[in-house]
């Protein structure tokens, strides 16, 4: 069983640029969630995708956007990067989708984004 | 809004010491509660969970009991090992609209010395 994989592992960008982060969900999982983890903080929910549709969003501006593909892999796009976007971005997949409760999230190892 | 408060770290213990990491939550309804662990350079791994009041989650010698009356979910282990050194996150699940998300505490870094 393949776990959640994220790419790249590290990335350095300049303020104002755009970035795309990628995530392959665990085999059989149809739901992908993205979290931002700033240094020394707990992860914060960005959004969730279920069967290619966004079905929930945290308190992040529209310049954070995403996609989910038919194979359930996902992308996180961030436009107009700001210094505060520097963080570890975590992708998590799960089996169930629409608010059905206790399906555990399986996290990838994250992408470390540094904005200079 | 919903939130999770963990004891601030870092926590440093000697091997075989008793561990408690306090966690309290504020939430509407009856969320599921979780402990996740993050080893250096890795993502989060689910350590244990409890889905209703008085449930006890346990795994790898760690335990936590869902206490509705005190809105707490403290993590305990009777005898820690060096390999337990990691950052521990308490979290609750919240269903909003059609999605379920986790609300995390800030994390507690544990270092176990031999």
GROMACS .gro file of C-alpha atoms in nm:
model
  230
    1UNK     CA    1   0.000   0.000   0.000
    2UNK     CA    2   0.152   0.329  -0.110
    3UNK     CA    3   0.131   0.613   0.141
    4UNK     CA    4   0.080   0.983   0.080
    5UNK     CA    5   0.366   1.134  -0.119
    6UNK     CA    6   0.436   1.502  -0.167
    7UNK     CA    7   0.667   1.687  -0.402
    8UNK     CA    8   0.892   1.869  -0.391
    9UNK     CA    9   1.029   1.821  -0.041
   10UNK     CA   10   1.183   2.168  -0.027
   11UNK     CA   11   1.128   2.483  -0.229
   12UNK     CA   12   1.260   2.836  -0.219
   13UNK     CA   13   1.062   3.114  -0.387
   14UNK     CA   14   1.073   3.491  -0.401
   15UNK     CA   15   0.795   3.716  -0.274
   16UNK     CA   16   0.535   3.775  -0.546
   17UNK     CA   17   0.602   3.450  -0.728
   18UNK     CA   18   0.360   3.161  -0.768
   19UNK     CA   19   0.412   2.802  -0.649
   20UNK     CA   20   0.249   2.464  -0.711
   21UNK     CA   21   0.279   2.181  -0.462
   22UNK     CA   22   0.177   1.826  -0.547
   23UNK     CA   23   0.032   1.536  -0.353
   24UNK     CA   24  -0.044   1.176  -0.438
   25UNK     CA   25  -0.302   1.032  -0.204
   26UNK     CA   26  -0.284   0.691  -0.044
   27UNK     CA   27  -0.416   0.415  -0.264
   28UNK     CA   28  -0.795   0.398  -0.250
   29UNK     CA   29  -0.840   0.734  -0.076
   30UNK     CA   30  -1.074   0.980  -0.246
   31UNK     CA   31  -1.041   1.279  -0.013
   32UNK     CA   32  -0.743   1.511   0.012
   33UNK     CA   33  -0.691   1.789   0.266
   34UNK     CA   34  -0.417   2.050   0.277
   35UNK     CA   35  -0.274   2.203   0.592
   36UNK     CA   36  -0.023   2.481   0.654
   37UNK     CA   37   0.216   2.439   0.946
   38UNK     CA   38   0.412   2.748   1.039
   39UNK     CA   39   0.729   2.702   1.240
   40UNK     CA   40   0.649   2.611   1.600
   41UNK     CA   41   0.274   2.595   1.536
   42UNK     CA   42   0.013   2.329   1.478
   43UNK     CA   43  -0.117   2.264   1.128
   44UNK     CA   44  -0.399   2.486   1.004
   45UNK     CA   45  -0.665   2.363   0.762
   46UNK     CA   46  -0.649   2.521   0.417
   47UNK     CA   47  -0.909   2.323   0.221
   48UNK     CA   48  -1.036   1.979   0.135
   49UNK     CA   49  -1.118   1.810  -0.194
   50UNK     CA   50  -1.358   1.522  -0.241
   51UNK     CA   51  -1.403   1.363  -0.580
   52UNK     CA   52  -1.248   1.662  -0.758
   53UNK     CA   53  -1.464   1.923  -0.583
   54UNK     CA   54  -1.361   2.162  -0.307
   55UNK     CA   55  -1.594   2.084  -0.018
   56UNK     CA   56  -1.452   2.287   0.266
   57UNK     CA   57  -1.213   2.576   0.319
   58UNK     CA   58  -1.034   2.729   0.614
   59UNK     CA   59  -0.949   3.092   0.675
   60UNK     CA   60  -0.711   3.138   0.383
   61UNK     CA   61  -0.733   3.401   0.108
   62UNK     CA   62  -0.834   3.317  -0.252
   63UNK     CA   63  -0.472   3.322  -0.369
   64UNK     CA   64  -0.456   2.975  -0.212
   65UNK     CA   65  -0.628   2.744  -0.459
   66UNK     CA   66  -0.628   2.377  -0.537
   67UNK     CA   67  -0.721   2.100  -0.772
   68UNK     CA   68  -0.798   1.733  -0.742
   69UNK     CA   69  -0.756   1.503  -1.040
   70UNK     CA   70  -0.953   1.191  -1.142
   71UNK     CA   71  -0.685   0.972  -0.984
   72UNK     CA   72  -0.742   1.169  -0.659
   73UNK     CA   73  -0.399   1.330  -0.662
   74UNK     CA   74  -0.403   1.699  -0.579
   75UNK     CA   75  -0.226   2.029  -0.624
   76UNK     CA   76  -0.202   2.332  -0.400
   77UNK     CA   77  -0.134   2.659  -0.579
   78UNK     CA   78  -0.034   2.979  -0.407
   79UNK     CA   79  -0.019   3.306  -0.602
   80UNK     CA   80   0.151   3.631  -0.509
   81UNK     CA   81   0.365   3.468  -0.241
   82UNK     CA   82   0.421   3.657   0.083
   83UNK     CA   83   0.693   3.609   0.341
   84UNK     CA   84   0.435   3.471   0.587
   85UNK     CA   85   0.359   3.188   0.345
   86UNK     CA   86   0.687   3.027   0.452
   87UNK     CA   87   0.577   2.704   0.618
   88UNK     CA   88   0.554   2.328   0.593
   89UNK     CA   89   0.259   2.235   0.371
   90UNK     CA   90   0.104   1.902   0.457
   91UNK     CA   91  -0.125   1.695   0.244
   92UNK     CA   92  -0.348   1.433   0.402
   93UNK     CA   93  -0.573   1.176   0.242
   94UNK     CA   94  -0.862   0.975   0.377
   95UNK     CA   95  -1.113   0.724   0.256
   96UNK     CA   96  -1.438   0.902   0.330
   97UNK     CA   97  -1.552   1.238   0.209
   98UNK     CA   98  -1.852   1.433   0.311
   99UNK     CA   99  -1.848   1.482   0.684
  100UNK     CA  100  -1.880   1.117   0.764
  101UNK     CA  101  -1.661   1.129   1.071
  102UNK     CA  102  -1.389   0.910   1.196
  103UNK     CA  103  -1.194   0.809   0.886
  104UNK     CA  104  -0.838   0.884   0.993
  105UNK     CA  105  -0.618   1.119   0.795
  106UNK     CA  106  -0.292   0.988   0.654
  107UNK     CA  107  -0.035   1.264   0.621
  108UNK     CA  108   0.253   1.302   0.381
  109UNK     CA  109   0.592   1.429   0.494
  110UNK     CA  110   0.519   1.776   0.364
  111UNK     CA  111   0.677   2.037   0.141
  112UNK     CA  112   0.894   2.297   0.314
  113UNK     CA  113   0.834   2.630   0.137
  114UNK     CA  114   1.063   2.922   0.205
  115UNK     CA  115   0.969   3.264   0.067
  116UNK     CA  116   1.247   3.522   0.057
  117UNK     CA  117  -1.471   2.901   1.757
  118UNK     CA  118  -1.338   2.556   1.823
  119UNK     CA  119  -0.988   2.542   1.967
  120UNK     CA  120  -0.734   2.316   2.134
  121UNK     CA  121  -0.492   2.420   2.406
  122UNK     CA  122  -0.189   2.208   2.492
  123UNK     CA  123   0.066   2.249   2.765
  124UNK     CA  124   0.363   2.440   2.639
  125UNK     CA  125   0.690   2.263   2.599
  126UNK     CA  126   0.950   2.170   2.560
  127UNK     CA  127   0.927   1.873   2.793
  128UNK     CA  128   1.248   1.691   2.881
  129UNK     CA  129   1.239   1.358   3.059
  130UNK     CA  130   1.474   1.076   3.143
  131UNK     CA  131   1.413   0.735   2.996
  132UNK     CA  132   1.149   0.534   3.187
  133UNK     CA  133   0.992   0.846   3.337
  134UNK     CA  134   0.615   0.902   3.342
  135UNK     CA  135   0.475   1.135   3.079
  136UNK     CA  136   0.170   1.358   3.088
  137UNK     CA  137   0.091   1.615   2.821
  138UNK     CA  138  -0.219   1.816   2.901
  139UNK     CA  139  -0.477   1.900   2.638
  140UNK     CA  140  -0.808   2.083   2.675
  141UNK     CA  141  -1.052   2.180   2.407
  142UNK     CA  142  -1.336   2.416   2.331
  143UNK     CA  143  -1.595   2.294   2.086
  144UNK     CA  144  -1.962   2.294   2.005
  145UNK     CA  145  -2.113   1.950   1.991
  146UNK     CA  146  -1.914   1.635   2.052
  147UNK     CA  147  -1.599   1.625   1.842
  148UNK     CA  148  -1.370   1.328   1.803
  149UNK     CA  149  -1.033   1.383   1.972
  150UNK     CA  150  -0.691   1.281   1.849
  151UNK     CA  151  -0.325   1.275   1.936
  152UNK     CA  152  -0.081   1.297   1.645
  153UNK     CA  153   0.296   1.261   1.664
  154UNK     CA  154   0.552   1.426   1.438
  155UNK     CA  155   0.905   1.288   1.426
  156UNK     CA  156   1.183   1.514   1.294
  157UNK     CA  157   1.157   1.570   0.919
  158UNK     CA  158   0.834   1.375   0.887
  159UNK     CA  159   0.462   1.436   0.856
  160UNK     CA  160   0.207   1.366   1.125
  161UNK     CA  161   0.115   1.015   1.230
  162UNK     CA  162  -0.203   0.930   1.415
  163UNK     CA  163  -0.111   0.804   1.761
  164UNK     CA  164  -0.456   0.746   1.910
  165UNK     CA  165  -0.810   0.871   1.904
  166UNK     CA  166  -1.138   0.871   2.093
  167UNK     CA  167  -1.474   0.940   1.938
  168UNK     CA  168  -1.704   0.984   2.238
  169UNK     CA  169  -1.705   1.075   2.604
  170UNK     CA  170  -1.526   0.832   2.839
  171UNK     CA  171  -1.362   0.651   2.547
  172UNK     CA  172  -0.996   0.567   2.604
  173UNK     CA  173  -0.762   0.569   2.306
  174UNK     CA  174  -0.440   0.374   2.336
  175UNK     CA  175  -0.144   0.281   2.120
  176UNK     CA  176   0.226   0.198   2.176
  177UNK     CA  177   0.188   0.241   2.552
  178UNK     CA  178   0.028   0.585   2.519
  179UNK     CA  179  -0.323   0.647   2.652
  180UNK     CA  180  -0.572   0.932   2.660
  181UNK     CA  181  -0.929   0.944   2.792
  182UNK     CA  182  -1.200   1.169   2.647
  183UNK     CA  183  -1.332   1.366   2.946
  184UNK     CA  184  -1.640   1.567   2.854
  185UNK     CA  185  -1.689   1.714   3.201
  186UNK     CA  186  -1.342   1.871   3.200
  187UNK     CA  187  -1.316   1.903   2.818
  188UNK     CA  188  -0.979   1.733   2.833
  189UNK     CA  189  -0.784   1.463   2.652
  190UNK     CA  190  -0.452   1.434   2.836
  191UNK     CA  191  -0.184   1.210   2.689
  192UNK     CA  192  -0.002   0.972   2.926
  193UNK     CA  193   0.265   0.707   2.906
  194UNK     CA  194   0.398   0.513   3.200
  195UNK     CA  195   0.758   0.472   3.085
  196UNK     CA  196   0.898   0.679   2.800
  197UNK     CA  197   1.179   0.572   2.569
  198UNK     CA  198   1.436   0.774   2.376
  199UNK     CA  199   1.249   0.680   2.059
  200UNK     CA  200   0.942   0.870   2.188
  201UNK     CA  201   1.123   1.199   2.134
  202UNK     CA  202   0.899   1.394   1.894
  203UNK     CA  203   0.640   1.670   1.879
  204UNK     CA  204   0.293   1.571   1.997
  205UNK     CA  205  -0.023   1.742   1.873
  206UNK     CA  206  -0.368   1.725   2.025
  207UNK     CA  207  -0.651   1.779   1.778
  208UNK     CA  208  -1.027   1.772   1.745
  209UNK     CA  209  -1.234   1.703   1.440
  210UNK     CA  210  -1.494   1.948   1.322
  211UNK     CA  211  -1.749   1.890   1.050
  212UNK     CA  212  -1.829   2.211   0.868
  213UNK     CA  213  -2.058   2.208   0.571
  214UNK     CA  214  -1.966   1.898   0.380
  215UNK     CA  215  -1.612   1.857   0.503
  216UNK     CA  216  -1.436   1.735   0.809
  217UNK     CA  217  -1.126   1.915   0.929
  218UNK     CA  218  -0.887   1.885   1.218
  219UNK     CA  219  -0.819   2.172   1.459
  220UNK     CA  220  -0.476   2.130   1.614
  221UNK     CA  221  -0.306   2.258   1.925
  222UNK     CA  222   0.035   2.419   1.893
  223UNK     CA  223   0.223   2.103   1.974
  224UNK     CA  224   0.444   1.992   2.262
  225UNK     CA  225   0.801   1.892   2.196
  226UNK     CA  226   0.919   1.595   2.400
  227UNK     CA  227   1.283   1.505   2.443
  228UNK     CA  228   1.371   1.183   2.622
  229UNK     CA  229   1.731   1.147   2.740
  230UNK     CA  230   1.897   0.809   2.798
   0.00000   0.00000   0.00000
